[in-house]
GROMACS .gro file of C-alpha atoms in nm:
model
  409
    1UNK     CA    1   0.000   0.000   0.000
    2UNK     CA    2   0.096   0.362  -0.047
    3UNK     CA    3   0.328   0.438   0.243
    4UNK     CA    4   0.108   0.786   0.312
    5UNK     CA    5  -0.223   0.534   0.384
    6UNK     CA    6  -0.017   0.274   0.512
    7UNK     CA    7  -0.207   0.267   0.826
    8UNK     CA    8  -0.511   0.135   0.634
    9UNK     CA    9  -0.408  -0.138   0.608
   10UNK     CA   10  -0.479  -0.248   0.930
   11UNK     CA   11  -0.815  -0.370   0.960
   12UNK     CA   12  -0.928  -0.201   1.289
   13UNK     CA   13  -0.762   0.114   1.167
   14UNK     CA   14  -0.991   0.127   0.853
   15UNK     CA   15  -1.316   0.074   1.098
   16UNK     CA   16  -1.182   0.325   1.342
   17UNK     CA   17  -1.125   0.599   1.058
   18UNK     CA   18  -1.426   0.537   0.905
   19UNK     CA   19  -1.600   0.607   1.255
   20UNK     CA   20  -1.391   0.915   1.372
   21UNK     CA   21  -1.425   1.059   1.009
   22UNK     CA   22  -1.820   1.007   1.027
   23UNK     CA   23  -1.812   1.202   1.354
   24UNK     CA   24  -1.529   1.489   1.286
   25UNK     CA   25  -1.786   1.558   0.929
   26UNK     CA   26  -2.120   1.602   1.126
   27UNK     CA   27  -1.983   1.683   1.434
   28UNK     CA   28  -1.751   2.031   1.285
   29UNK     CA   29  -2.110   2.231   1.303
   30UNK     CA   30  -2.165   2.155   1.634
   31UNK     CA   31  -2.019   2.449   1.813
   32UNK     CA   32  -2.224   2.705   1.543
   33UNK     CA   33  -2.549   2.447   1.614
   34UNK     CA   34  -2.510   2.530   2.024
   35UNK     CA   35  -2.408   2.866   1.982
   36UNK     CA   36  -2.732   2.987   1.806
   37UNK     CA   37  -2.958   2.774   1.970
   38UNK     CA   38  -2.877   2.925   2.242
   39UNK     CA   39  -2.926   3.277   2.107
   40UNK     CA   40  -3.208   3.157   1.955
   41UNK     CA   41  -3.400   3.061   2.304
   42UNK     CA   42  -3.244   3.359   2.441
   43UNK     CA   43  -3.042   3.651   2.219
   44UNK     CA   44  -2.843   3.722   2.572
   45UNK     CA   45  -2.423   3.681   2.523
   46UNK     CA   46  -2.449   3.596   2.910
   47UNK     CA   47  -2.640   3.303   2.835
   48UNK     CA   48  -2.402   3.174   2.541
   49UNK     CA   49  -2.149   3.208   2.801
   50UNK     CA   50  -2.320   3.016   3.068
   51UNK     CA   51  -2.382   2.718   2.854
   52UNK     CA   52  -2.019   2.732   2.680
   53UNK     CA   53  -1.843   2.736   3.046
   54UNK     CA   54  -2.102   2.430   3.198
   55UNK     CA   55  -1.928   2.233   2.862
   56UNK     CA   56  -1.601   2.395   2.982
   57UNK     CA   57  -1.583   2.294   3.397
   58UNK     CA   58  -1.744   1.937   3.327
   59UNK     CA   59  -1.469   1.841   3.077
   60UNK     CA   60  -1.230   1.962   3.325
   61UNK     CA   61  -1.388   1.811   3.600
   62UNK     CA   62  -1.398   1.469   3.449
   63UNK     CA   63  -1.110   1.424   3.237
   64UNK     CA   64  -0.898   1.274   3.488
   65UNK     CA   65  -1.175   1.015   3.544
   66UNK     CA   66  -1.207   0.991   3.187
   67UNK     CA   67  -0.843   0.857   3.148
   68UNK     CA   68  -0.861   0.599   3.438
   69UNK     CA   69  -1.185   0.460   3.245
   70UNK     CA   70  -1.039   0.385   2.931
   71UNK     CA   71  -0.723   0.253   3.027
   72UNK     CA   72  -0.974   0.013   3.225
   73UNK     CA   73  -1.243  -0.040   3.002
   74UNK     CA   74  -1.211  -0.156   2.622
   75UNK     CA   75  -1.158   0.213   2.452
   76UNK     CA   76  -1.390   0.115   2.171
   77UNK     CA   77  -1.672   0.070   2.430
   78UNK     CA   78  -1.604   0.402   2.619
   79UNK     CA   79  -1.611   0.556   2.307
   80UNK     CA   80  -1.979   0.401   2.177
   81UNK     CA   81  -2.144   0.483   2.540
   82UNK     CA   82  -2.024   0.839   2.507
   83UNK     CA   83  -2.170   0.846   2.174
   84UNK     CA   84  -2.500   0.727   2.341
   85UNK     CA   85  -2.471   0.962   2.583
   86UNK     CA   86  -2.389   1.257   2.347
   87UNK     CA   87  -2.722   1.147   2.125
   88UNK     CA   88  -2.939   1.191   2.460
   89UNK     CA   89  -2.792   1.517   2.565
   90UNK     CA   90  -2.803   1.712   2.216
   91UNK     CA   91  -3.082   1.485   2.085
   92UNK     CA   92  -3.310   1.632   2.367
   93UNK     CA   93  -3.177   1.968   2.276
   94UNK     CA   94  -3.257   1.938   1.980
   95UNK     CA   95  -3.619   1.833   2.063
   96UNK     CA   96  -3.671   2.102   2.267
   97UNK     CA   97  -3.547   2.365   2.031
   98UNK     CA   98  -3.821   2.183   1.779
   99UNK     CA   99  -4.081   2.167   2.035
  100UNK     CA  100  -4.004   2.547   2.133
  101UNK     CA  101  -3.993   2.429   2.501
  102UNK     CA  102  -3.597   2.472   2.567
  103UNK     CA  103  -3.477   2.691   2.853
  104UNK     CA  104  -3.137   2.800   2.928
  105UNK     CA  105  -3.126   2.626   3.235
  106UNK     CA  106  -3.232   2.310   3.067
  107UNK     CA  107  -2.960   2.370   2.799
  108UNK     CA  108  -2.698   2.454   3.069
  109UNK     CA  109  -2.752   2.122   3.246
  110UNK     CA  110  -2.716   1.913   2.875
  111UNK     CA  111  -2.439   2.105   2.747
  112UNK     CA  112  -2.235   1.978   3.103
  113UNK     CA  113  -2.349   1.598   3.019
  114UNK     CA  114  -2.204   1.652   2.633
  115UNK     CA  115  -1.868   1.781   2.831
  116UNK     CA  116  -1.856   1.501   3.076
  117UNK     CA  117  -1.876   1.281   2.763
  118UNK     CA  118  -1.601   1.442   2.587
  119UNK     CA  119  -1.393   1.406   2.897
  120UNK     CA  120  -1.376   0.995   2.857
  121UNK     CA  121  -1.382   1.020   2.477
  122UNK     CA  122  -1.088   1.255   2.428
  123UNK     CA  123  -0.849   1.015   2.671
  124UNK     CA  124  -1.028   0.718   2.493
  125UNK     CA  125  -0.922   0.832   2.123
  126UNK     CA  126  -0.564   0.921   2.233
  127UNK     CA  127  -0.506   0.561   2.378
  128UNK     CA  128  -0.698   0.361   2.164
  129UNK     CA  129  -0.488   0.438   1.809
  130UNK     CA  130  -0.141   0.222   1.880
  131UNK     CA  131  -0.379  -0.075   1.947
  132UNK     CA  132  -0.534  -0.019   1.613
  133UNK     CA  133  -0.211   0.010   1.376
  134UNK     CA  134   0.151  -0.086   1.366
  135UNK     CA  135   0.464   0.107   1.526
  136UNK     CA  136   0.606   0.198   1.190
  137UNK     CA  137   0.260   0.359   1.070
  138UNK     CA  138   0.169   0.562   1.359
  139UNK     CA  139   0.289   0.904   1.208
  140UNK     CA  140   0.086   0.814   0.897
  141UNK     CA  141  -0.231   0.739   1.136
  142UNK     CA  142  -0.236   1.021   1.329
  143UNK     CA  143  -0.171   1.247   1.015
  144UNK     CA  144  -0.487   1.104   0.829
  145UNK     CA  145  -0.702   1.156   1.126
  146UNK     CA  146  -0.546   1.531   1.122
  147UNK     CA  147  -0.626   1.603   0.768
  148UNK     CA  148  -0.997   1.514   0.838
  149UNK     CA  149  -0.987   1.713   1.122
  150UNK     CA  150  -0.846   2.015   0.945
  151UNK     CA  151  -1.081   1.932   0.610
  152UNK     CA  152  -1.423   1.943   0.832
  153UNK     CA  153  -1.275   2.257   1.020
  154UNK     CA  154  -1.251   2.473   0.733
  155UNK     CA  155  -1.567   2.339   0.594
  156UNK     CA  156  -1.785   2.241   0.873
  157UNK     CA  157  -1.876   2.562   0.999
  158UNK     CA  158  -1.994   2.698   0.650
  159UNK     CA  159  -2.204   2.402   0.628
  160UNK     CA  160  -2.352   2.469   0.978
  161UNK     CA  161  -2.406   2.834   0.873
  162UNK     CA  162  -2.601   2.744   0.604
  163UNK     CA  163  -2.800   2.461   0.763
  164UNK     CA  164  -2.868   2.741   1.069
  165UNK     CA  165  -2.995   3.028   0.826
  166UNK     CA  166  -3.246   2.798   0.632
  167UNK     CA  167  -3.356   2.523   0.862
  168UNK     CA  168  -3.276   2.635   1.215
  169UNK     CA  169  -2.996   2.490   1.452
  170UNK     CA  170  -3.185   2.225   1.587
  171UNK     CA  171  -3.121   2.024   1.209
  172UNK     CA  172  -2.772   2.068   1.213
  173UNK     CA  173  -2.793   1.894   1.562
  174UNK     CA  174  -3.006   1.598   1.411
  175UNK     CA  175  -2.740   1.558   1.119
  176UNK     CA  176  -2.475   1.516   1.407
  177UNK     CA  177  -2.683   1.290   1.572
  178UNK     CA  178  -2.705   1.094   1.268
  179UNK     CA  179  -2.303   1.088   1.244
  180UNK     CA  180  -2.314   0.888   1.621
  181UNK     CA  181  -2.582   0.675   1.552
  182UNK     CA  182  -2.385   0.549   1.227
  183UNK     CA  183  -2.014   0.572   1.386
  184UNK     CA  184  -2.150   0.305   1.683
  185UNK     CA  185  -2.208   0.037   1.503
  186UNK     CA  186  -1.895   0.083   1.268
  187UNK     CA  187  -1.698   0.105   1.584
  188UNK     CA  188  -1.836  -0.276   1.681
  189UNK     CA  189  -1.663  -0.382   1.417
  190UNK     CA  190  -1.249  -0.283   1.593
  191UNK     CA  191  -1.178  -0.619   1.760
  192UNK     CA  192  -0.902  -0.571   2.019
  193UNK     CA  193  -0.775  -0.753   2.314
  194UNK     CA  194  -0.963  -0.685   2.673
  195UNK     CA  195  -0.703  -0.399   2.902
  196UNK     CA  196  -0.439  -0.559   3.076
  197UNK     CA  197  -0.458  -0.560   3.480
  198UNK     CA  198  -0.616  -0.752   3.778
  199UNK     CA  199  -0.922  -0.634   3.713
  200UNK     CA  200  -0.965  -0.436   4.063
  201UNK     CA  201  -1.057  -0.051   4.008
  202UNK     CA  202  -0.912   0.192   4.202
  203UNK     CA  203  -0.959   0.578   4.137
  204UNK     CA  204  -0.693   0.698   4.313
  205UNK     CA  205  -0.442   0.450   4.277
  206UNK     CA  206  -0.519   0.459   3.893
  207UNK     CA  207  -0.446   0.830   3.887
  208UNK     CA  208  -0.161   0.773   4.078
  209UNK     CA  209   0.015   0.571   3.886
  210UNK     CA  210  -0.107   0.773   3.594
  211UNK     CA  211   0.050   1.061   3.763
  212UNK     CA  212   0.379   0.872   3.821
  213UNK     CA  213   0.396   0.798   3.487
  214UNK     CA  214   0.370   1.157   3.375
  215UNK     CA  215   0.596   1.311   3.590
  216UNK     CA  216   0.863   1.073   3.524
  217UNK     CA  217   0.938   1.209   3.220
  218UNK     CA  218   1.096   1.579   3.188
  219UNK     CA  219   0.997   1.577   2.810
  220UNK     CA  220   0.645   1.532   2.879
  221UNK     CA  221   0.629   1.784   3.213
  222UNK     CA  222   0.828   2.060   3.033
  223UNK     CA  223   0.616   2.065   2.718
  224UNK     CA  224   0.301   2.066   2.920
  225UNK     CA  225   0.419   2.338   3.122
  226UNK     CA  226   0.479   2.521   2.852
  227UNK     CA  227   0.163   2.486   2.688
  228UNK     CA  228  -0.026   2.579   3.024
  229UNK     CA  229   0.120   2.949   2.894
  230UNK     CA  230   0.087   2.904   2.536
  231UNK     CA  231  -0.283   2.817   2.546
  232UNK     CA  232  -0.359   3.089   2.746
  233UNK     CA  233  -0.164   3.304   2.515
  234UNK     CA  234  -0.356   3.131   2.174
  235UNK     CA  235  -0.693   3.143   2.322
  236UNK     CA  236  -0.651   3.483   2.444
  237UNK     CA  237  -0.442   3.688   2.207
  238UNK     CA  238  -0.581   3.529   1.935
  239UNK     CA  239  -0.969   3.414   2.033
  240UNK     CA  240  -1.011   3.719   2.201
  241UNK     CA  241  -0.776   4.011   2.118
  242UNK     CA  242  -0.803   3.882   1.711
  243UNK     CA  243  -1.190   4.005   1.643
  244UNK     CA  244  -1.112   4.299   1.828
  245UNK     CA  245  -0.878   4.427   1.652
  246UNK     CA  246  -1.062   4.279   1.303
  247UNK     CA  247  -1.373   4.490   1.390
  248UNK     CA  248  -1.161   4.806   1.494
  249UNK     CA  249  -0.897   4.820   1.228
  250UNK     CA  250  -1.014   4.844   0.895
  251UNK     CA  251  -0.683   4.760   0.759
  252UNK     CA  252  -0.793   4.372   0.869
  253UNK     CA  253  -1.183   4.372   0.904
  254UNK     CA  254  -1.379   4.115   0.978
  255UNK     CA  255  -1.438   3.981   0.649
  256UNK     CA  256  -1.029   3.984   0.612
  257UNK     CA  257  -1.021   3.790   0.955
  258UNK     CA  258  -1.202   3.540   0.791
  259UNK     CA  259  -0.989   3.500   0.545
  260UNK     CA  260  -0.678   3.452   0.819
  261UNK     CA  261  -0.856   3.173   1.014
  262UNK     CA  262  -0.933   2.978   0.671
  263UNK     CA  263  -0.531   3.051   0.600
  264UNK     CA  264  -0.451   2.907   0.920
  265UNK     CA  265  -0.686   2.620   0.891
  266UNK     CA  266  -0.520   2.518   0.452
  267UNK     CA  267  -0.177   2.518   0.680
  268UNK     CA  268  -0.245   2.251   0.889
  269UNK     CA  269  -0.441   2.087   0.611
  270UNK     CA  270  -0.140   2.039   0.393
  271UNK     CA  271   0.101   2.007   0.659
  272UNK     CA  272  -0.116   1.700   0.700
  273UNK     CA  273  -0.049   1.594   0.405
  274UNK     CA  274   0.357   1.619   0.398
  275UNK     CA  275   0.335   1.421   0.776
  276UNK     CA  276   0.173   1.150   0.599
  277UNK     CA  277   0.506   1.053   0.373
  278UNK     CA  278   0.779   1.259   0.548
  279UNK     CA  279   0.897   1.086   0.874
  280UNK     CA  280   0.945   1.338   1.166
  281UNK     CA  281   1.271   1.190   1.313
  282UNK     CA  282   1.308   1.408   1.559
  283UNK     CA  283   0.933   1.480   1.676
  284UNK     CA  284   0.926   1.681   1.967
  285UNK     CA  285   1.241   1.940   1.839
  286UNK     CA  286   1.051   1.992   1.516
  287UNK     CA  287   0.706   2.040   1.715
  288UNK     CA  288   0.817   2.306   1.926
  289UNK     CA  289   0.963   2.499   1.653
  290UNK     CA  290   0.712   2.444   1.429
  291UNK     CA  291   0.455   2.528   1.694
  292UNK     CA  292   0.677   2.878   1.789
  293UNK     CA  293   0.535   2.998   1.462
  294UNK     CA  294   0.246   3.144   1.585
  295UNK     CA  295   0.432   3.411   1.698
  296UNK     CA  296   0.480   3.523   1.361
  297UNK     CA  297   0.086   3.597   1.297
  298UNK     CA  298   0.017   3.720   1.660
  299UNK     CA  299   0.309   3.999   1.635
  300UNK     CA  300   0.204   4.095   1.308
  301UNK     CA  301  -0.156   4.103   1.417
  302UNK     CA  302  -0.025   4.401   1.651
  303UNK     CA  303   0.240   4.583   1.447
  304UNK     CA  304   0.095   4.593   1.094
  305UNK     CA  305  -0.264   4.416   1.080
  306UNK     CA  306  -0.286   4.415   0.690
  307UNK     CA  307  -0.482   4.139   0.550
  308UNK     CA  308  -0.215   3.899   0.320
  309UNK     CA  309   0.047   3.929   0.582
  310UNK     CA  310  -0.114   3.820   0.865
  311UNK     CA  311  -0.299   3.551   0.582
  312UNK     CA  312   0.034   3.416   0.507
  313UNK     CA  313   0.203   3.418   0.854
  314UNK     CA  314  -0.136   3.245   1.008
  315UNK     CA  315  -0.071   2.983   0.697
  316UNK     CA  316   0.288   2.926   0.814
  317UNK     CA  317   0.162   2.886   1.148
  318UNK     CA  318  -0.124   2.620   1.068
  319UNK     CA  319   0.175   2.432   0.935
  320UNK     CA  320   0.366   2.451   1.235
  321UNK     CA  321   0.134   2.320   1.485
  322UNK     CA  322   0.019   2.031   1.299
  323UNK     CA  323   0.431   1.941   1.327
  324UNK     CA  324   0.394   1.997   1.675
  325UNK     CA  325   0.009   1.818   1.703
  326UNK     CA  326   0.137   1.485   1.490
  327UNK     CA  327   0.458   1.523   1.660
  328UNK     CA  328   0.360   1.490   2.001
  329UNK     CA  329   0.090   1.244   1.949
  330UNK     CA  330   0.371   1.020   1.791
  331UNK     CA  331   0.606   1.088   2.086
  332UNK     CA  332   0.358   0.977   2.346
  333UNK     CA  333   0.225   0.656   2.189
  334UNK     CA  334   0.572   0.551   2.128
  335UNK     CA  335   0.700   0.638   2.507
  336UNK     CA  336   0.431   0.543   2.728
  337UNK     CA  337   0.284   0.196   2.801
  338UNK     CA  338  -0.059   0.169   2.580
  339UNK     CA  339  -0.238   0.057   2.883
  340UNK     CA  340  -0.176   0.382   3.072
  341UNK     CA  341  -0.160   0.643   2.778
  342UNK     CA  342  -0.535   0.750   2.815
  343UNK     CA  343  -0.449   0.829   3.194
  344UNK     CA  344  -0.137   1.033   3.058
  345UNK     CA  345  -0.331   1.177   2.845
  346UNK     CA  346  -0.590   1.302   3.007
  347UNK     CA  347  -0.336   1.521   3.296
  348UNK     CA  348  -0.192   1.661   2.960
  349UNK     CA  349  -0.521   1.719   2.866
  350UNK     CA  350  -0.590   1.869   3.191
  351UNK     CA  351  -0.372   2.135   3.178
  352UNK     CA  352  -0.434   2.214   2.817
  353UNK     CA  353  -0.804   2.287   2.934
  354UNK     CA  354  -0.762   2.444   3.302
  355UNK     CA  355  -0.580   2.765   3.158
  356UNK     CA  356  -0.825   2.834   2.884
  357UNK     CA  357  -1.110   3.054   3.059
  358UNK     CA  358  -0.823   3.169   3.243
  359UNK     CA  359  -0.624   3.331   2.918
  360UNK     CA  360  -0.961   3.431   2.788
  361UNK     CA  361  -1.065   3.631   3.123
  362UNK     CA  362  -0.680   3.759   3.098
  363UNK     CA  363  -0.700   3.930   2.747
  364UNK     CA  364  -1.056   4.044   2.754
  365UNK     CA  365  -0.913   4.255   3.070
  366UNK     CA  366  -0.576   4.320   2.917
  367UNK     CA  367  -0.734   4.522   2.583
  368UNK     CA  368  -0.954   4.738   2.771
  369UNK     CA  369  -0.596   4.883   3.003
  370UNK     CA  370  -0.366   4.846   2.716
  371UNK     CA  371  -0.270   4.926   2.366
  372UNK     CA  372  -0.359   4.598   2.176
  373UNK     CA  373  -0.025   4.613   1.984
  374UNK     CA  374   0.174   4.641   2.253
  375UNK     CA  375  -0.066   4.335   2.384
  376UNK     CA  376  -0.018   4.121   2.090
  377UNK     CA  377   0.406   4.221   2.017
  378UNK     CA  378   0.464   4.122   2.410
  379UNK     CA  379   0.245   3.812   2.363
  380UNK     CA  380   0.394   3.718   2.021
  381UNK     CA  381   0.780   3.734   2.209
  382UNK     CA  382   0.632   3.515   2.506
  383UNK     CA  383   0.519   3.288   2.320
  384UNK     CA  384   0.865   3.245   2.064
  385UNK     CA  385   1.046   3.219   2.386
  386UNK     CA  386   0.879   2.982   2.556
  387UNK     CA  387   0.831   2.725   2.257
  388UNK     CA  388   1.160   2.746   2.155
  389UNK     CA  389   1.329   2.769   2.491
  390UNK     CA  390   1.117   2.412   2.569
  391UNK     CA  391   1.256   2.276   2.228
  392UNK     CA  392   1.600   2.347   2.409
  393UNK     CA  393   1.501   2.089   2.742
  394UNK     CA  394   1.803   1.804   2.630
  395UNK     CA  395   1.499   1.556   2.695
  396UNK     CA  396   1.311   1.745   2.442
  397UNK     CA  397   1.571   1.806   2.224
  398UNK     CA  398   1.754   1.497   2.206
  399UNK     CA  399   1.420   1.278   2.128
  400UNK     CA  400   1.388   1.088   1.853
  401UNK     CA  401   1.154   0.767   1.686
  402UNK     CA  402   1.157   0.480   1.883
  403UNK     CA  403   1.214   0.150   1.716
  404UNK     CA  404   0.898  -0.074   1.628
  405UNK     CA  405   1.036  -0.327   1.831
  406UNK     CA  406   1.076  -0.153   2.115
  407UNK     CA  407   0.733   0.039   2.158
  408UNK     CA  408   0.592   0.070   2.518
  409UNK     CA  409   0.339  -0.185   2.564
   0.00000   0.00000   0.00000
C-alpha cells in the first residue's frame, strides 16, 4: 500500500477511521449548532457564556476520570457509550429547540453531560490508536485523522451556517446525531484484546500511577508546562484580542479575519499531508519549533494588521502546529505503556483545558488597560520564547523515533 495510507491497512484502523471521520464531518457544526440555539432561546451573550463554560468545567472536571476509564475499560466501548450519551444530551436539545420548550437552564444542564462525555472520549481516542495500527505507521495514522480534522474545520462551519440560516440549529444537531448513531455500530466492528490488569478498580491509585507515569518524564512535564502558557496566550491573544482588533482596524476587518482563520486552517491541512510521507525523526524538536510559529501571525496582528500578511504568517503557522500536534501524538504513543496512555493523556489534557477561561478572562481585561499592539508584540515574544526555549530541554531536544520493536506496551 501507499506508504502515506499505510495505516489502512490495518483492519481495525480502517473501521476506526471510518467512525472518527463520520463524527469529525457532522460533528464540525456543532459548536455554530449550540451557539445559536442558544441565542435563539435567548439573544443574551451571558447566556451563550453560561452554557459554553457548563461544557467547559465538566470536561475539566472529568477528564482525569475519563483517562482511568479507558485505560480500564475496552476504549472502543467508552467511546460508543459516550456516543449514546452525546445522542441523549443534544438529541433532547434538539427536541426542545423543535418543540419550542428549551430553557437555558435546561440547555446549561445538557451542554455539562455533552462535556462530561467528551472528557472519557478525548483520553479514549488518544489511547486507543497504537492498538489499532503498527509502530512503523503511527505518524501516517495520526496524520490522516489530522487532515480530516483540518478538512471538516474549514468546511464544517460553513455548512452549519447554512444549515442554521435555512432550517434552524436544531437540524444541524439531528445531522450530528445521525453521524453517532452510524459511527457506533462501525466502531463494533475494531476487535481488540480486553485492558491488561487484575481487574480491581481503584480511582486513586489509577491516577496515581497515571500521575507517576507523567511526571517521570521531563519531556512530557516541560512541554506541558509550557503549553499551560501558550494556550492561554492562543486562546486569548488570538480568540479574544483577534476580532477585536478585526472589527476596529479596517486595515484587517472582519471579512479579512475570515480570510486569516481559513489561512490558518489550509496550513495545517497540507502540513497533514507532507506528515503522511515525510517521517518526523526528531518529533518533539521539530514540534516546538514548528509550533513557535504562531508568533509570527500574533506579532504581526499588533504591528501591521494588513490582510495577506497576517494571511500568510497564520498559513505558516497552521503548518507549524500540525508538526507539533502529529509530533507529540507520535512521541507519546511511542514512550508510554498503551495501557496507561489515556491516563497520561488526560493530565496533559488537563492542563491544556484548566488555563483556557483563564487566558480568555486575561485578554478580555488586558485590551480594555492596554494598547492591543503592545498586547499582541509582548504576547507574540512570550510565546517564541517559551516554545523554543522548551525545544531546548536536552529531553526534548535529544528525542527521537523509537524502534517498532521496542514500543511501550
Amino acid at each position: 500500500m501507499n506508504r502515506g495510507f499505510a495505516a489502512l491497512g490495518d483492519r481495525n484502523f480502517r473501521w476506526f477511521f471510518l467512525a472518527r471521520a463520520i463524527t469529525m464531518i457532522t460533528g464540525s457544526m456543532s459548536s455554530i449548532a449550540l451557539a445559536f440555539a442558544v441565542l435563539q432561546i435567548d439573544n443574551d451573550p451571558v447566556s451563550l457564556s453560561l452554557v459554553l463554560t457548563a461544557f467547559t468545567l465538566a470536561n475539566i472536571v472529568f477528564v482525569l476520570f475519563g483517562g482511568v476509564v479507558a485505560d480500564r475499560l475496552p476504549r472502543a466501548l467508552v467511546i460508543q457509550v459516550c456516543y449514546v450519551l452525546d445522542i441523549l444530551s443534544i438529541g433532547t436539545i434538539a427536541y426542545l429547540l423543535f418543540s419550542q420548550t428549551a430553557t437555558i437552564p435546561i440547555v446549561v444542564g445538557l451542554a455539562a453531560v455533552n462535556g462530561a462525555s467528551t472528557a472519557f472520549v478525548l483520553p479514549a481516542m488518544q489511547g486507543i490508536i497504537p492498538q489499532l495500527t503498527k509502530p512503523e505507521t503511527l505518524q501516517q495514522a495520526n496524520a490522516m485523522l489530522s487532515f480530516i480534522r483540518s478538512a471538516v474545520t474549514i468546511g464544517g462551519p460553513v455548512i452549519a451556517g447554512i444549515l442554521v440560516t435555512t432550517v434552524g440549529p436544531a437540524w444541524a444537531m439531528v445531522v450530528q446525531i445521525f453521524g453517532w448513531l452510524a459511527a457506533i455500530p462501525i466502531l463494533a466492528m475494531v476487535k481488540l484484546p480486553p485492558p491488561t490488569g487484575d481487574g480491581r478498580f481503584s480511582l486513586f491509585a489509577d491516577l496515581r500511577i497515571g500521575w507517576t507515569e507523567f511526571w517521570s518524564r521531563s519531556w512530557l512535564v516541560a512541554v506541558v508546562l509550557a503549553f499551560m502558557v501558550m494556550n492561554a496566550i492562543h486562546v486569548g491573544a488570538w480568540g479574544v484580542v483577534g476580532p477585536y482588533i478585526a472589527k476596529n482596524d479596517e486595515r484587517l476587518g472582519i471579512a479579512g479575519w475570515g480570510w486569516v482563520v481559513s489561512a490558518e486552517g489550509v496550513g495545517v491541512l497540507l502540513m497533514t499531508l507532507v506528515l503522511m510521507w515525510v517521517p518526523l525523526k526528531r518529533p518533539l524538536r521539530m514540534g516546538m519549533i514548528g509550533i513557535s510559529l504562531f508568533a509570527i501571525p500574533l506579532t504581526m496582528l499588533g504591528v501591521h494588521p494588513v490582510v495577506v500578511l497576517v494571511a500568510i504568517a497564520a498559513f505558516l503557522a497552521g503548518a507549524g502546529a500540525e508538526i507539533f500536534s502529529t509530533g507529540w501524538s507520535v512521541a507519546m504513543m511511542e514512550n508510554i505503556p498503551t495501557d496507561k496512555l489515556s491516563r497520561v493523556s488526560s493530565y496533559d489534557m488537563l492542563g491544556s483545558f484548566v488555563v483556557m477561561p483563564i487566558g480568555t478572562l486575561v485578554y478580555g481585561w488586558l485590551i480594555t488597560h492596554a494598547d492591543p499592539a503592545v498586547v499582541l508584540t509582548t504576547s507574540g515574544i512570550i510565546y517564541a520564547t517559551i516554545a523554543i526555549g522548551t525545544a531546548f530541554v536536552p529531553s526534548v531536544w535529544k528525542m527521537g523515533r523509537v524502534e517498532a520493536a521496542t514500543v511501550r506496551t
